[in-house]
Amino acid sequence: MNTAHRAASRAKRIPRPMYNPIALAMAGCRTFTADQLEMLMKPNVEAVRVLQFGGFDASHWRVLADAFSIAEVLAQPPVNLANDHKDKFEEAQLVLYALSEQSRYRGTWTARAEQLQAVKDAMEIFEIQLENVAQGEFERAVEKLKRRMQEAMRGNGGPVQLVHVA
């Protein structure tokens, strides 16, 4: 038996996954169910609740920062969901930055009323985005955000970088 024949017979034995392009497209354009939406929003709602009533900490801050970063990516092309509310996400991110600085210097995460309202407004718009986004678009937004964070950790920041001055 020659080597070409052996390689061909080996290749026949290896099971290959079958891809159905229609099923992949349908899975990518499907929106979230009510249960999935509730599961996605639960940590965010909890973080806003503890910001309002006390017990807010760095883990809650991270949840809100991730949510607003994803919301910002969803508001950009090609998805363009709630792109007329980009300023709300930026304002909420500035509130989170102010809270982190406040925690760093004063040791407290207490938000003022206008800060809390900015976070609530941005969270409401993010929930509307999640109700209307396709799962494939959401996954691509999360992947884009992951790549952006990896680049930032390597020192290749985006157009806006917050710099701590000591």
CSV table of C-alpha atoms in Angstrom, one decimal:
chain,number,residue,atom,x,y,z
A,1,MET,CA,0.0,0.0,0.0
A,2,ASN,CA,1.4,3.3,-0.9
A,3,THR,CA,1.4,6.4,1.4
A,4,ALA,CA,-1.2,8.3,-0.6
A,5,HIS,CA,-3.6,5.5,-0.3
A,6,ARG,CA,-3.0,5.2,3.5
A,7,ALA,CA,-3.5,8.9,4.0
A,8,ALA,CA,-6.7,8.9,2.0
A,9,SER,CA,-8.1,5.9,4.0
A,10,ARG,CA,-7.2,7.6,7.3
A,11,ALA,CA,-8.9,10.8,6.2
A,12,LYS,CA,-12.1,8.9,5.5
A,13,ARG,CA,-12.2,7.5,9.1
A,14,ILE,CA,-11.9,10.9,10.8
A,15,PRO,CA,-15.4,12.2,11.5
A,16,ARG,CA,-15.8,15.7,10.3
A,17,PRO,CA,-18.4,18.0,11.8
A,18,MET,CA,-21.3,18.9,9.5
A,19,TYR,CA,-22.1,22.5,9.3
A,20,ASN,CA,-25.5,23.7,8.2
A,21,PRO,CA,-25.2,27.3,7.0
A,22,ILE,CA,-28.9,27.9,7.4
A,23,ALA,CA,-28.9,26.7,11.0
A,24,LEU,CA,-25.8,28.9,11.8
A,25,ALA,CA,-27.5,31.9,10.2
A,26,MET,CA,-30.7,31.3,12.1
A,27,ALA,CA,-28.8,30.9,15.4
A,28,GLY,CA,-27.0,34.2,14.8
A,29,CYS,CA,-30.1,36.2,14.0
A,30,ARG,CA,-32.2,34.9,16.9
A,31,THR,CA,-33.0,37.4,19.7
A,32,PHE,CA,-32.8,36.5,23.4
A,33,THR,CA,-35.7,34.8,25.0
A,34,ALA,CA,-37.2,36.3,28.2
A,35,ASP,CA,-35.3,33.8,30.4
A,36,GLN,CA,-32.0,34.6,28.7
A,37,LEU,CA,-32.6,38.3,28.9
A,38,GLU,CA,-33.4,38.0,32.6
A,39,MET,CA,-30.2,36.0,33.2
A,40,LEU,CA,-28.2,38.6,31.3
A,41,MET,CA,-29.7,41.5,33.2
A,42,LYS,CA,-29.8,40.0,36.7
A,43,PRO,CA,-26.2,40.9,37.7
A,44,ASN,CA,-26.7,44.4,36.2
A,45,VAL,CA,-29.9,45.1,38.1
A,46,GLU,CA,-28.3,43.8,41.3
A,47,ALA,CA,-25.3,46.1,40.8
A,48,VAL,CA,-27.6,49.1,40.3
A,49,ARG,CA,-29.7,48.1,43.4
A,50,VAL,CA,-26.7,47.9,45.7
A,51,LEU,CA,-25.3,51.2,44.3
A,52,GLN,CA,-28.6,52.8,45.3
A,53,PHE,CA,-29.1,51.1,48.7
A,54,GLY,CA,-25.5,50.3,49.8
A,55,GLY,CA,-23.1,47.5,49.7
A,56,PHE,CA,-21.6,48.5,46.3
A,57,ASP,CA,-18.0,47.2,45.8
A,58,ALA,CA,-15.4,46.6,43.0
A,59,SER,CA,-17.2,43.5,41.8
A,60,HIS,CA,-20.4,45.4,41.2
A,61,TRP,CA,-18.3,48.2,39.5
A,62,ARG,CA,-16.9,45.6,37.1
A,63,VAL,CA,-20.3,44.3,36.2
A,64,LEU,CA,-21.6,47.8,35.4
A,65,ALA,CA,-18.4,48.7,33.5
A,66,ASP,CA,-18.7,45.6,31.3
A,67,ALA,CA,-22.4,46.3,30.7
A,68,PHE,CA,-21.8,49.9,29.6
A,69,SER,CA,-18.8,48.9,27.5
A,70,ILE,CA,-20.9,46.3,25.6
A,71,ALA,CA,-23.7,48.9,25.3
A,72,GLU,CA,-21.2,51.3,23.8
A,73,VAL,CA,-20.0,48.7,21.2
A,74,LEU,CA,-23.6,47.8,20.3
A,75,ALA,CA,-24.3,51.5,19.7
A,76,GLN,CA,-21.5,51.7,17.1
A,77,PRO,CA,-21.6,50.5,13.5
A,78,PRO,CA,-22.4,47.9,12.2
A,79,VAL,CA,-25.1,47.2,14.9
A,80,ASN,CA,-26.1,50.8,15.6
A,81,LEU,CA,-28.6,49.9,18.4
A,82,ALA,CA,-29.5,53.1,20.4
A,83,ASN,CA,-26.7,55.0,18.7
A,84,ASP,CA,-28.5,58.2,19.5
A,85,HIS,CA,-27.9,57.5,23.2
A,86,LYS,CA,-24.1,57.1,23.1
A,87,ASP,CA,-23.8,60.1,25.4
A,88,LYS,CA,-25.7,58.2,28.1
A,89,PHE,CA,-23.2,55.4,28.1
A,90,GLU,CA,-20.3,57.8,28.1
A,91,GLU,CA,-21.9,59.7,31.0
A,92,ALA,CA,-22.4,56.4,32.9
A,93,GLN,CA,-18.8,55.4,32.3
A,94,LEU,CA,-17.6,58.8,33.6
A,95,VAL,CA,-19.8,58.2,36.7
A,96,LEU,CA,-18.1,54.8,37.2
A,97,TYR,CA,-14.7,56.4,36.8
A,98,ALA,CA,-15.6,59.1,39.4
A,99,LEU,CA,-16.8,56.3,41.8
A,100,SER,CA,-13.6,54.4,41.4
A,101,GLU,CA,-11.5,57.6,42.1
A,102,GLN,CA,-13.8,58.3,45.1
A,103,SER,CA,-13.2,54.8,46.4
A,104,ARG,CA,-9.5,55.1,45.9
A,105,TYR,CA,-9.2,58.4,47.7
A,106,ARG,CA,-12.0,58.3,50.2
A,107,GLY,CA,-12.8,54.6,50.6
A,108,THR,CA,-16.5,55.0,49.7
A,109,TRP,CA,-18.6,54.0,46.7
A,110,THR,CA,-21.5,56.2,47.6
A,111,ALA,CA,-23.1,57.8,44.5
A,112,ARG,CA,-24.9,61.1,44.4
A,113,ALA,CA,-28.5,61.3,43.1
A,114,GLU,CA,-27.5,62.6,39.6
A,115,GLN,CA,-24.8,59.9,39.3
A,116,LEU,CA,-27.3,57.2,40.2
A,117,GLN,CA,-29.8,58.5,37.7
A,118,ALA,CA,-27.1,58.5,35.0
A,119,VAL,CA,-26.3,54.9,35.7
A,120,LYS,CA,-30.1,54.0,35.8
A,121,ASP,CA,-30.7,55.7,32.5
A,122,ALA,CA,-27.8,54.0,30.7
A,123,MET,CA,-28.9,50.6,32.2
A,124,GLU,CA,-32.4,51.1,30.9
A,125,ILE,CA,-31.1,51.8,27.4
A,126,PHE,CA,-28.8,48.8,27.6
A,127,GLU,CA,-31.8,46.6,28.5
A,128,ILE,CA,-33.6,47.8,25.4
A,129,GLN,CA,-30.5,47.0,23.4
A,130,LEU,CA,-30.5,43.5,24.7
A,131,GLU,CA,-34.2,43.1,23.9
A,132,ASN,CA,-33.5,43.9,20.3
A,133,VAL,CA,-30.0,42.6,19.5
A,134,ALA,CA,-29.5,39.4,17.7
A,135,GLN,CA,-27.4,36.8,19.6
A,136,GLY,CA,-24.8,36.8,16.8
A,137,GLU,CA,-24.4,40.6,17.0
A,138,PHE,CA,-24.2,40.4,20.8
A,139,GLU,CA,-21.5,37.7,20.6
A,140,ARG,CA,-19.5,39.8,18.0
A,141,ALA,CA,-19.8,42.8,20.3
A,142,VAL,CA,-18.5,40.9,23.3
A,143,GLU,CA,-15.6,39.5,21.2
A,144,LYS,CA,-14.8,43.0,19.9
A,145,LEU,CA,-14.7,44.3,23.5
A,146,LYS,CA,-12.5,41.4,24.6
A,147,ARG,CA,-10.0,42.2,21.8
A,148,ARG,CA,-10.1,45.9,22.8
A,149,MET,CA,-9.4,45.0,26.4
A,150,GLN,CA,-6.5,42.6,25.5
A,151,GLU,CA,-5.0,45.4,23.4
A,152,ALA,CA,-5.4,47.9,26.3
A,153,MET,CA,-3.6,45.5,28.6
A,154,ARG,CA,-0.8,45.3,26.1
A,155,GLY,CA,-0.5,49.0,26.2
A,156,ASN,CA,-2.3,49.7,22.9
A,157,GLY,CA,-5.1,51.8,24.2
A,158,GLY,CA,-8.0,53.2,22.2
A,159,PRO,CA,-8.6,56.9,21.3
A,160,VAL,CA,-9.7,57.8,24.8
A,161,GLN,CA,-7.4,56.9,27.7
A,162,LEU,CA,-8.0,57.9,31.3
A,163,VAL,CA,-4.7,58.8,32.9
A,164,HIS,CA,-4.2,58.8,36.7
A,165,VAL,CA,-2.1,61.8,37.7
A,166,ALA,CA,-0.4,61.3,41.1
